[in-house]
Amino acid sequence: MQHHHSVDASGVLSGPWGAEVRAVLAPDENVQAAFEVDLTADLRFAPGMLVLTERRLLACTAGAPVRDWPLAPGMALRMQDHGGVGQLSLHDADSRLALWRFTLGRHPQALHLQQRLERQVQRLDGPPGAQSPDEDDVPRCAACGTPLPPDSDECTACARQQAPQTSTWVLLRLWRFARPYKKQLAAGFALTLASTAASLVPPYMTIPLMDDILIPYQSGRPIDFAQAGMYLGGLLLAALLAWGLGWARTYILALVSERIGADLRTTTYEHLMRLSLDYFGSKRTGDLMARIGSETDRINVFLSLNALDFATDVLMICMTAVILFSINPWLALVTLVPLPFIAWLIHTVRDKLRTGFEKIDRVWSEVTNVLADTIPGIRVVKAFAQEKREADRFRAANQHNLEVNDKLNKTWSLFSPTVSLMTEVGLLVVWGFGIWLVAQNQITVGVLAAFIAYIGRFYIRLDSMSRIVSVTQKAAAGAKRIFDILDHVSNVPDPVNPVRVQQVQGGIEMRGVGFRYGSRTVIKNLSLTIRPGEMIGLVGHSGSGKSTLVNLISRFYDVSDGAILVDDVDIRRMAVADFRRHIGLVLQEPFLFFGTIAENIAYGKPDATRDEIVAAARAAHAHEFILRLPHGYDSLVGERGQGLSGGERQRISIARALLIDPRILILDEATSAVDTETEKEIQKALDNLVQGRTTIAIAHRLSTLRKADRLVVMDRGEIVEVGPHDELMAQQGAYWRLYEAQARRAEEDAQAAGVLIDSPRLHSAHPAGQ
């Protein structure tokens, strides 16, 4: 019987494990799915393979025989993840049969294997003659029914359908920003119409000048200077009128376009500030800066110059065409001969320009991303002597930008001269046909001269319109990137009817809280109640979910499951800004803005008085070192607090938190990045900060949590122990193991250095909370 293999299977049978798998397969046994395992049980990198058939699960590991487990009712694969490592375990109805570990980059394939095995086990209980796995057992998209790729849980067909396509029509969405200025726009359009009409008067005046003045003079009739002066005066008046109307039109529309551009930048930035942290985690700083900066500038230039020129060109072409047909319809038809060819050329080139400008935008973001990375991190660049590397990186990005622009310029350089050639050919045809009409006495020389003058303006405007295609597509590409931000909905939305909380007591309750980063579970089924004014210490290994939990409490992210309540109100029912006013946050790496010391302390309360700022600094033990600065509280700190030590920056951030007088305080590793002496100073400031507030403190250095009322021990996104220090030490559980391991490391470090340092073991005689 011939084997029928899935996509994954065919790769397995032809891969490094192919011979071993083929050796154990029965003649009529078909491979349904396969998954490559890349970690051993002790978390070392090593290749391995799980192969699923319709009968059993096979496991191939280096240097060991192939193991297999026949499929049976109740059998299942269970998946967990923690700290970047996934775990796949095979269970039957009674016990765990086997365990494999893998890096989380392989999570989609593991999920695929889990789903296929589940379907195979379900089929064991099905009626005889059920459809074969190859016909029915392929995972499909719930929306469109398309089979899902073996290495992904995302439908490619739906992704293609949902991919937004840039179109010139996206520029119409700018009307929402133009609507407040519709009166000025209407006035500008009226002025454009009037100035265009005035500019069309001079060519028409050439008809009487030629037929009534110049040609009769060549026949012997004297020139009527009064009549000629009247015509020339009319030309001057039309020119002055066109100039005045054009100036007023340009001024009004330039003012309006600048305001539209300013509103666009402000709205985009305000919307960006309302987006949740996960959006910023997936975007580069340089890219966002380019969107708000250069893209809005490009749109602004389009609105102030090119859109105005385009409207003028359209009006000029339409009004000129009417005049031409009124003078001589046949000659006018000949004039329009190049128009279909130019329209076809514009349509053909437009799509190439649009995609080209989109690519240019993306490539330019690479250049700005290099700048956004290296300039703030210049200290690290110089510390590791990587100036040449970063210069090469910038040169490569700049070269890529140059290559993309060169490719687009090839298209544009051919397009523009081709349009000019077509207009010249059209003008030549009009000359030839016009001379023939003059020879047939169907038109006068004056009519032909006026026609040529109008045609010159007609073709110039047509050529100008073709050139606007480039800037229009640039503006459309920029508008798409702007609206990509404006169309993004925050994952932490404000409620429609928020609950107004005037005063927060600080009681926090977590009910069955769960949270996932994409498909990776970080917090699961977590429940905890914190009393108002209580100090809680969060402890656990790196990756146990401590920082994620405080991010959820701060509502930087929303929970995937369960709820978090403050004073018995779900925080999702509160306005985000109102809720966060009651939270003070002190981070492991304090961020200071470019400005004065006083401005940084008063960041959360801009209207604070100088006395309030000084009081907060005193409580944070920052007043003394601030006074030693050249200008005291008015001393400028560099970008991100350059010029201050880590401990000084931390005490300013504590003063900043003290000033807003929060009811809930979150300390995220507030003392982990400083030396022991500085830690003592910061700890004094923290003692002032935590009084009377609900405090949640994260610390790897367990000795810093000795004043906590309760310690919450987390592991793999779950709470494993809760209680005071003495109680948890007596249980000799997870907290005791953490404490002892840290004490041993501290003592070993002290012995190696020949000094006595702050160790948790040194505080064992003084239990936490005493």
mmCIF file with all atom_site columns, C-alpha atoms in Angstrom, residues 347-510:
data_model
loop_
_atom_site.group_PDB
_atom_site.id
_atom_site.type_symbol
_atom_site.label_atom_id
_atom_site.label_alt_id
_atom_site.label_comp_id
_atom_site.label_asym_id
_atom_site.label_entity_id
_atom_site.label_seq_id
_atom_site.pdbx_PDB_ins_code
_atom_site.Cartn_x
_atom_site.Cartn_y
_atom_site.Cartn_z
_atom_site.occupancy
_atom_site.B_iso_or_equiv
_atom_site.pdbx_formal_charge
_atom_site.auth_seq_id
_atom_site.auth_comp_id
_atom_site.auth_asym_id
_atom_site.auth_atom_id
_atom_site.pdbx_PDB_model_num
ATOM 1   C CA . HIS A 1 347 ? -2.532  54.594 -14.837 1.00 0.00 ? 347 HIS A CA 1
ATOM 2   C CA . THR A 1 348 ? 0.310   52.198 -15.616 1.00 0.00 ? 348 THR A CA 1
ATOM 3   C CA . VAL A 1 349 ? 2.990   54.099 -13.752 1.00 0.00 ? 349 VAL A CA 1
ATOM 4   C CA . ARG A 1 350 ? 0.847   55.017 -10.749 1.00 0.00 ? 350 ARG A CA 1
ATOM 5   C CA . ASP A 1 351 ? 0.842   51.511 -9.231  1.00 0.00 ? 351 ASP A CA 1
ATOM 6   C CA . LYS A 1 352 ? 4.616   51.198 -9.626  1.00 0.00 ? 352 LYS A CA 1
ATOM 7   C CA . LEU A 1 353 ? 5.110   54.566 -7.990  1.00 0.00 ? 353 LEU A CA 1
ATOM 8   C CA . ARG A 1 354 ? 2.756   53.732 -5.121  1.00 0.00 ? 354 ARG A CA 1
ATOM 9   C CA . THR A 1 355 ? 4.474   50.444 -4.230  1.00 0.00 ? 355 THR A CA 1
ATOM 10  C CA . GLY A 1 356 ? 7.857   52.079 -4.751  1.00 0.00 ? 356 GLY A CA 1
ATOM 11  C CA . PHE A 1 357 ? 7.132   54.925 -2.362  1.00 0.00 ? 357 PHE A CA 1
ATOM 12  C CA . GLU A 1 358 ? 5.789   52.473 0.241   1.00 0.00 ? 358 GLU A CA 1
ATOM 13  C CA . LYS A 1 359 ? 9.086   50.594 0.052   1.00 0.00 ? 359 LYS A CA 1
ATOM 14  C CA . ILE A 1 360 ? 11.033  53.855 0.262   1.00 0.00 ? 360 ILE A CA 1
ATOM 15  C CA . ASP A 1 361 ? 9.126   54.734 3.446   1.00 0.00 ? 361 ASP A CA 1
ATOM 16  C CA . ARG A 1 362 ? 9.989   51.396 5.008   1.00 0.00 ? 362 ARG A CA 1
ATOM 17  C CA . VAL A 1 363 ? 13.632  51.649 3.993   1.00 0.00 ? 363 VAL A CA 1
ATOM 18  C CA . TRP A 1 364 ? 13.885  55.212 5.292   1.00 0.00 ? 364 TRP A CA 1
ATOM 19  C CA . SER A 1 365 ? 12.564  53.940 8.618   1.00 0.00 ? 365 SER A CA 1
ATOM 20  C CA . GLU A 1 366 ? 15.599  51.626 8.723   1.00 0.00 ? 366 GLU A CA 1
ATOM 21  C CA . VAL A 1 367 ? 17.851  54.689 8.507   1.00 0.00 ? 367 VAL A CA 1
ATOM 22  C CA . THR A 1 368 ? 16.004  56.525 11.287  1.00 0.00 ? 368 THR A CA 1
ATOM 23  C CA . ASN A 1 369 ? 15.949  53.362 13.395  1.00 0.00 ? 369 ASN A CA 1
ATOM 24  C CA . VAL A 1 370 ? 19.753  53.238 13.332  1.00 0.00 ? 370 VAL A CA 1
ATOM 25  C CA . LEU A 1 371 ? 19.843  56.844 14.533  1.00 0.00 ? 371 LEU A CA 1
ATOM 26  C CA . ALA A 1 372 ? 17.219  56.169 17.233  1.00 0.00 ? 372 ALA A CA 1
ATOM 27  C CA . ASP A 1 373 ? 19.255  53.167 18.456  1.00 0.00 ? 373 ASP A CA 1
ATOM 28  C CA . THR A 1 374 ? 22.749  54.607 18.468  1.00 0.00 ? 374 THR A CA 1
ATOM 29  C CA . ILE A 1 375 ? 22.295  58.218 19.598  1.00 0.00 ? 375 ILE A CA 1
ATOM 30  C CA . PRO A 1 376 ? 20.567  57.357 22.936  1.00 0.00 ? 376 PRO A CA 1
ATOM 31  C CA . GLY A 1 377 ? 22.988  54.447 23.360  1.00 0.00 ? 377 GLY A CA 1
ATOM 32  C CA . ILE A 1 378 ? 26.125  56.346 22.392  1.00 0.00 ? 378 ILE A CA 1
ATOM 33  C CA . ARG A 1 379 ? 27.735  55.611 25.782  1.00 0.00 ? 379 ARG A CA 1
ATOM 34  C CA . VAL A 1 380 ? 27.494  51.852 25.144  1.00 0.00 ? 380 VAL A CA 1
ATOM 35  C CA . VAL A 1 381 ? 28.711  52.282 21.560  1.00 0.00 ? 381 VAL A CA 1
ATOM 36  C CA . LYS A 1 382 ? 31.820  54.104 22.746  1.00 0.00 ? 382 LYS A CA 1
ATOM 37  C CA . ALA A 1 383 ? 32.361  51.848 25.757  1.00 0.00 ? 383 ALA A CA 1
ATOM 38  C CA . PHE A 1 384 ? 32.657  48.818 23.472  1.00 0.00 ? 384 PHE A CA 1
ATOM 39  C CA . ALA A 1 385 ? 34.479  50.747 20.703  1.00 0.00 ? 385 ALA A CA 1
ATOM 40  C CA . GLN A 1 386 ? 31.771  49.941 18.159  1.00 0.00 ? 386 GLN A CA 1
ATOM 41  C CA . GLU A 1 387 ? 31.763  53.300 16.356  1.00 0.00 ? 387 GLU A CA 1
ATOM 42  C CA . LYS A 1 388 ? 32.903  51.727 13.082  1.00 0.00 ? 388 LYS A CA 1
ATOM 43  C CA . ARG A 1 389 ? 30.326  48.963 13.340  1.00 0.00 ? 389 ARG A CA 1
ATOM 44  C CA . GLU A 1 390 ? 27.481  51.440 13.836  1.00 0.00 ? 390 GLU A CA 1
ATOM 45  C CA . ALA A 1 391 ? 28.826  53.636 11.042  1.00 0.00 ? 391 ALA A CA 1
ATOM 46  C CA . ASP A 1 392 ? 28.865  50.569 8.758   1.00 0.00 ? 392 ASP A CA 1
ATOM 47  C CA . ARG A 1 393 ? 25.344  49.751 9.856   1.00 0.00 ? 393 ARG A CA 1
ATOM 48  C CA . PHE A 1 394 ? 24.185  53.265 8.989   1.00 0.00 ? 394 PHE A CA 1
ATOM 49  C CA . ARG A 1 395 ? 26.059  53.156 5.675   1.00 0.00 ? 395 ARG A CA 1
ATOM 50  C CA . ALA A 1 396 ? 24.347  49.855 4.783   1.00 0.00 ? 396 ALA A CA 1
ATOM 51  C CA . ALA A 1 397 ? 20.893  51.250 5.614   1.00 0.00 ? 397 ALA A CA 1
ATOM 52  C CA . ASN A 1 398 ? 21.650  54.423 3.688   1.00 0.00 ? 398 ASN A CA 1
ATOM 53  C CA . GLN A 1 399 ? 22.910  52.403 0.707   1.00 0.00 ? 399 GLN A CA 1
ATOM 54  C CA . HIS A 1 400 ? 19.734  50.323 0.741   1.00 0.00 ? 400 HIS A CA 1
ATOM 55  C CA . ASN A 1 401 ? 17.722  53.533 0.741   1.00 0.00 ? 401 ASN A CA 1
ATOM 56  C CA . LEU A 1 402 ? 19.789  54.786 -2.217  1.00 0.00 ? 402 LEU A CA 1
ATOM 57  C CA . GLU A 1 403 ? 19.236  51.583 -4.201  1.00 0.00 ? 403 GLU A CA 1
ATOM 58  C CA . VAL A 1 404 ? 15.483  51.665 -3.685  1.00 0.00 ? 404 VAL A CA 1
ATOM 59  C CA . ASN A 1 405 ? 15.320  55.314 -4.743  1.00 0.00 ? 405 ASN A CA 1
ATOM 60  C CA . ASP A 1 406 ? 17.451  54.618 -7.819  1.00 0.00 ? 406 ASP A CA 1
ATOM 61  C CA . LYS A 1 407 ? 15.102  51.843 -8.877  1.00 0.00 ? 407 LYS A CA 1
ATOM 62  C CA . LEU A 1 408 ? 12.081  54.108 -8.578  1.00 0.00 ? 408 LEU A CA 1
ATOM 63  C CA . ASN A 1 409 ? 13.839  56.945 -10.358 1.00 0.00 ? 409 ASN A CA 1
ATOM 64  C CA . LYS A 1 410 ? 14.339  54.724 -13.409 1.00 0.00 ? 410 LYS A CA 1
ATOM 65  C CA . THR A 1 411 ? 10.573  54.476 -13.773 1.00 0.00 ? 411 THR A CA 1
ATOM 66  C CA . TRP A 1 412 ? 9.985   58.148 -13.106 1.00 0.00 ? 412 TRP A CA 1
ATOM 67  C CA . SER A 1 413 ? 12.776  59.348 -15.428 1.00 0.00 ? 413 SER A CA 1
ATOM 68  C CA . LEU A 1 414 ? 11.163  57.473 -18.332 1.00 0.00 ? 414 LEU A CA 1
ATOM 69  C CA . PHE A 1 415 ? 7.615   58.544 -17.513 1.00 0.00 ? 415 PHE A CA 1
ATOM 70  C CA . SER A 1 416 ? 8.038   62.335 -17.414 1.00 0.00 ? 416 SER A CA 1
ATOM 71  C CA . PRO A 1 417 ? 9.891   62.774 -20.761 1.00 0.00 ? 417 PRO A CA 1
ATOM 72  C CA . THR A 1 418 ? 7.401   60.411 -22.427 1.00 0.00 ? 418 THR A CA 1
ATOM 73  C CA . VAL A 1 419 ? 4.513   62.655 -21.394 1.00 0.00 ? 419 VAL A CA 1
ATOM 74  C CA . SER A 1 420 ? 6.422   65.698 -22.689 1.00 0.00 ? 420 SER A CA 1
ATOM 75  C CA . LEU A 1 421 ? 7.051   63.914 -26.009 1.00 0.00 ? 421 LEU A CA 1
ATOM 76  C CA . MET A 1 422 ? 3.356   63.113 -26.393 1.00 0.00 ? 422 MET A CA 1
ATOM 77  C CA . THR A 1 423 ? 2.368   66.741 -25.786 1.00 0.00 ? 423 THR A CA 1
ATOM 78  C CA . GLU A 1 424 ? 4.933   67.949 -28.330 1.00 0.00 ? 424 GLU A CA 1
ATOM 79  C CA . VAL A 1 425 ? 3.597   65.486 -30.890 1.00 0.00 ? 425 VAL A CA 1
ATOM 80  C CA . GLY A 1 426 ? 0.077   66.702 -30.126 1.00 0.00 ? 426 GLY A CA 1
ATOM 81  C CA . LEU A 1 427 ? 1.150   70.314 -30.643 1.00 0.00 ? 427 LEU A CA 1
ATOM 82  C CA . LEU A 1 428 ? 2.759   69.363 -33.971 1.00 0.00 ? 428 LEU A CA 1
ATOM 83  C CA . VAL A 1 429 ? -0.473  67.698 -35.121 1.00 0.00 ? 429 VAL A CA 1
ATOM 84  C CA . VAL A 1 430 ? -2.475  70.813 -34.177 1.00 0.00 ? 430 VAL A CA 1
ATOM 85  C CA . TRP A 1 431 ? -0.082  73.043 -36.125 1.00 0.00 ? 431 TRP A CA 1
ATOM 86  C CA . GLY A 1 432 ? -0.399  70.886 -39.198 1.00 0.00 ? 432 GLY A CA 1
ATOM 87  C CA . PHE A 1 433 ? -4.183  70.624 -39.054 1.00 0.00 ? 433 PHE A CA 1
ATOM 88  C CA . GLY A 1 434 ? -4.519  74.348 -38.230 1.00 0.00 ? 434 GLY A CA 1
ATOM 89  C CA . ILE A 1 435 ? -2.423  75.376 -41.242 1.00 0.00 ? 435 ILE A CA 1
ATOM 90  C CA . TRP A 1 436 ? -4.606  73.218 -43.447 1.00 0.00 ? 436 TRP A CA 1
ATOM 91  C CA . LEU A 1 437 ? -7.772  74.903 -42.020 1.00 0.00 ? 437 LEU A CA 1
ATOM 92  C CA . VAL A 1 438 ? -6.273  78.361 -42.658 1.00 0.00 ? 438 VAL A CA 1
ATOM 93  C CA . ALA A 1 439 ? -5.461  77.345 -46.243 1.00 0.00 ? 439 ALA A CA 1
ATOM 94  C CA . GLN A 1 440 ? -9.098  76.248 -46.634 1.00 0.00 ? 440 GLN A CA 1
ATOM 95  C CA . ASN A 1 441 ? -10.261 79.639 -45.234 1.00 0.00 ? 441 ASN A CA 1
ATOM 96  C CA . GLN A 1 442 ? -12.134 77.848 -42.434 1.00 0.00 ? 442 GLN A CA 1
ATOM 97  C CA . ILE A 1 443 ? -10.308 79.750 -39.654 1.00 0.00 ? 443 ILE A CA 1
ATOM 98  C CA . THR A 1 444 ? -8.270  82.945 -39.493 1.00 0.00 ? 444 THR A CA 1
ATOM 99  C CA . VAL A 1 445 ? -4.638  83.292 -38.505 1.00 0.00 ? 445 VAL A CA 1
ATOM 100 C CA . GLY A 1 446 ? -5.765  84.995 -35.279 1.00 0.00 ? 446 GLY A CA 1
ATOM 101 C CA . VAL A 1 447 ? -7.912  82.004 -34.373 1.00 0.00 ? 447 VAL A CA 1
ATOM 102 C CA . LEU A 1 448 ? -4.986  79.654 -35.010 1.00 0.00 ? 448 LEU A CA 1
ATOM 103 C CA . ALA A 1 449 ? -2.662  81.851 -32.901 1.00 0.00 ? 449 ALA A CA 1
ATOM 104 C CA . ALA A 1 450 ? -5.192  81.872 -30.037 1.00 0.00 ? 450 ALA A CA 1
ATOM 105 C CA . PHE A 1 451 ? -5.622  78.137 -30.398 1.00 0.00 ? 451 PHE A CA 1
ATOM 106 C CA . ILE A 1 452 ? -1.884  77.554 -30.201 1.00 0.00 ? 452 ILE A CA 1
ATOM 107 C CA . ALA A 1 453 ? -1.700  79.768 -27.093 1.00 0.00 ? 453 ALA A CA 1
ATOM 108 C CA . TYR A 1 454 ? -4.508  77.843 -25.413 1.00 0.00 ? 454 TYR A CA 1
ATOM 109 C CA . ILE A 1 455 ? -3.048  74.510 -26.437 1.00 0.00 ? 455 ILE A CA 1
ATOM 110 C CA . GLY A 1 456 ? 0.278   75.523 -24.935 1.00 0.00 ? 456 GLY A CA 1
ATOM 111 C CA . ARG A 1 457 ? -1.446  76.136 -21.601 1.00 0.00 ? 457 ARG A CA 1
ATOM 112 C CA . PHE A 1 458 ? -3.530  72.967 -21.998 1.00 0.00 ? 458 PHE A CA 1
ATOM 113 C CA . TYR A 1 459 ? -0.507  70.738 -22.546 1.00 0.00 ? 459 TYR A CA 1
ATOM 114 C CA . ILE A 1 460 ? 1.554   72.463 -19.863 1.00 0.00 ? 460 ILE A CA 1
ATOM 115 C CA . ARG A 1 461 ? -1.216  71.736 -17.344 1.00 0.00 ? 461 ARG A CA 1
ATOM 116 C CA . LEU A 1 462 ? -1.515  68.193 -18.624 1.00 0.00 ? 462 LEU A CA 1
ATOM 117 C CA . ASP A 1 463 ? 2.200   67.685 -18.168 1.00 0.00 ? 463 ASP A CA 1
ATOM 118 C CA . SER A 1 464 ? 1.974   69.251 -14.700 1.00 0.00 ? 464 SER A CA 1
ATOM 119 C CA . MET A 1 465 ? -0.846  66.868 -13.756 1.00 0.00 ? 465 MET A CA 1
ATOM 120 C CA . SER A 1 466 ? 1.264   63.893 -14.836 1.00 0.00 ? 466 SER A CA 1
ATOM 121 C CA . ARG A 1 467 ? 4.101   65.104 -12.609 1.00 0.00 ? 467 ARG A CA 1
ATOM 122 C CA . ILE A 1 468 ? 1.734   65.399 -9.658  1.00 0.00 ? 468 ILE A CA 1
ATOM 123 C CA . VAL A 1 469 ? 1.264   61.611 -9.861  1.00 0.00 ? 469 VAL A CA 1
ATOM 124 C CA . SER A 1 470 ? 4.607   61.196 -8.076  1.00 0.00 ? 470 SER A CA 1
ATOM 125 C CA . VAL A 1 471 ? 3.891   63.506 -5.151  1.00 0.00 ? 471 VAL A CA 1
ATOM 126 C CA . THR A 1 472 ? 0.333   62.190 -4.887  1.00 0.00 ? 472 THR A CA 1
ATOM 127 C CA . GLN A 1 473 ? 1.574   58.637 -4.463  1.00 0.00 ? 473 GLN A CA 1
ATOM 128 C CA . LYS A 1 474 ? 4.146   59.838 -1.916  1.00 0.00 ? 474 LYS A CA 1
ATOM 129 C CA . ALA A 1 475 ? 1.393   61.552 0.057   1.00 0.00 ? 475 ALA A CA 1
ATOM 130 C CA . ALA A 1 476 ? -0.859  58.481 -0.227  1.00 0.00 ? 476 ALA A CA 1
ATOM 131 C CA . ALA A 1 477 ? 1.899   56.217 1.099   1.00 0.00 ? 477 ALA A CA 1
ATOM 132 C CA . GLY A 1 478 ? 2.519   58.654 3.972   1.00 0.00 ? 478 GLY A CA 1
ATOM 133 C CA . ALA A 1 479 ? -1.200  58.941 4.758   1.00 0.00 ? 479 ALA A CA 1
ATOM 134 C CA . LYS A 1 480 ? -1.472  55.144 4.913   1.00 0.00 ? 480 LYS A CA 1
ATOM 135 C CA . ARG A 1 481 ? 1.339   54.964 7.470   1.00 0.00 ? 481 ARG A CA 1
ATOM 136 C CA . ILE A 1 482 ? -0.317  57.707 9.530   1.00 0.00 ? 482 ILE A CA 1
ATOM 137 C CA . PHE A 1 483 ? -3.712  56.019 9.449   1.00 0.00 ? 483 PHE A CA 1
ATOM 138 C CA . ASP A 1 484 ? -2.079  52.715 10.398  1.00 0.00 ? 484 ASP A CA 1
ATOM 139 C CA . ILE A 1 485 ? -1.480  54.405 13.761  1.00 0.00 ? 485 ILE A CA 1
ATOM 140 C CA . LEU A 1 486 ? -4.868  56.142 13.956  1.00 0.00 ? 486 LEU A CA 1
ATOM 141 C CA . ASP A 1 487 ? -6.731  52.939 13.038  1.00 0.00 ? 487 ASP A CA 1
ATOM 142 C CA . HIS A 1 488 ? -4.989  50.906 15.744  1.00 0.00 ? 488 HIS A CA 1
ATOM 143 C CA . VAL A 1 489 ? -7.287  50.280 18.694  1.00 0.00 ? 489 VAL A CA 1
ATOM 144 C CA . SER A 1 490 ? -5.744  50.179 22.146  1.00 0.00 ? 490 SER A CA 1
ATOM 145 C CA . ASN A 1 491 ? -5.801  46.836 23.928  1.00 0.00 ? 491 ASN A CA 1
ATOM 146 C CA . VAL A 1 492 ? -6.468  48.809 27.121  1.00 0.00 ? 492 VAL A CA 1
ATOM 147 C CA . PRO A 1 493 ? -9.586  50.779 26.144  1.00 0.00 ? 493 PRO A CA 1
ATOM 148 C CA . ASP A 1 494 ? -11.470 53.281 28.236  1.00 0.00 ? 494 ASP A CA 1
ATOM 149 C CA . PRO A 1 495 ? -14.997 52.099 29.177  1.00 0.00 ? 495 PRO A CA 1
ATOM 150 C CA . VAL A 1 496 ? -17.982 53.770 27.517  1.00 0.00 ? 496 VAL A CA 1
ATOM 151 C CA . ASN A 1 497 ? -19.462 54.765 30.883  1.00 0.00 ? 497 ASN A CA 1
ATOM 152 C CA . PRO A 1 498 ? -16.520 54.789 33.305  1.00 0.00 ? 498 PRO A CA 1
ATOM 153 C CA . VAL A 1 499 ? -16.964 54.509 37.043  1.00 0.00 ? 499 VAL A CA 1
ATOM 154 C CA . ARG A 1 500 ? -15.739 57.733 38.667  1.00 0.00 ? 500 ARG A CA 1
ATOM 155 C CA . VAL A 1 501 ? -13.573 57.030 41.701  1.00 0.00 ? 501 VAL A CA 1
ATOM 156 C CA . GLN A 1 502 ? -12.786 60.134 43.727  1.00 0.00 ? 502 GLN A CA 1
ATOM 157 C CA . GLN A 1 503 ? -10.858 58.455 46.516  1.00 0.00 ? 503 GLN A CA 1
ATOM 158 C CA . VAL A 1 504 ? -9.114  55.078 46.435  1.00 0.00 ? 504 VAL A CA 1
ATOM 159 C CA . GLN A 1 505 ? -8.569  53.150 49.660  1.00 0.00 ? 505 GLN A CA 1
ATOM 160 C CA . GLY A 1 506 ? -6.095  50.732 48.071  1.00 0.00 ? 506 GLY A CA 1
ATOM 161 C CA . GLY A 1 507 ? -7.698  47.326 48.488  1.00 0.00 ? 507 GLY A CA 1
ATOM 162 C CA . ILE A 1 508 ? -6.756  45.020 45.591  1.00 0.00 ? 508 ILE A CA 1
ATOM 163 C CA . GLU A 1 509 ? -8.344  41.695 44.695  1.00 0.00 ? 509 GLU A CA 1
ATOM 164 C CA . MET A 1 510 ? -7.263  39.381 41.869  1.00 0.00 ? 510 MET A CA 1
#
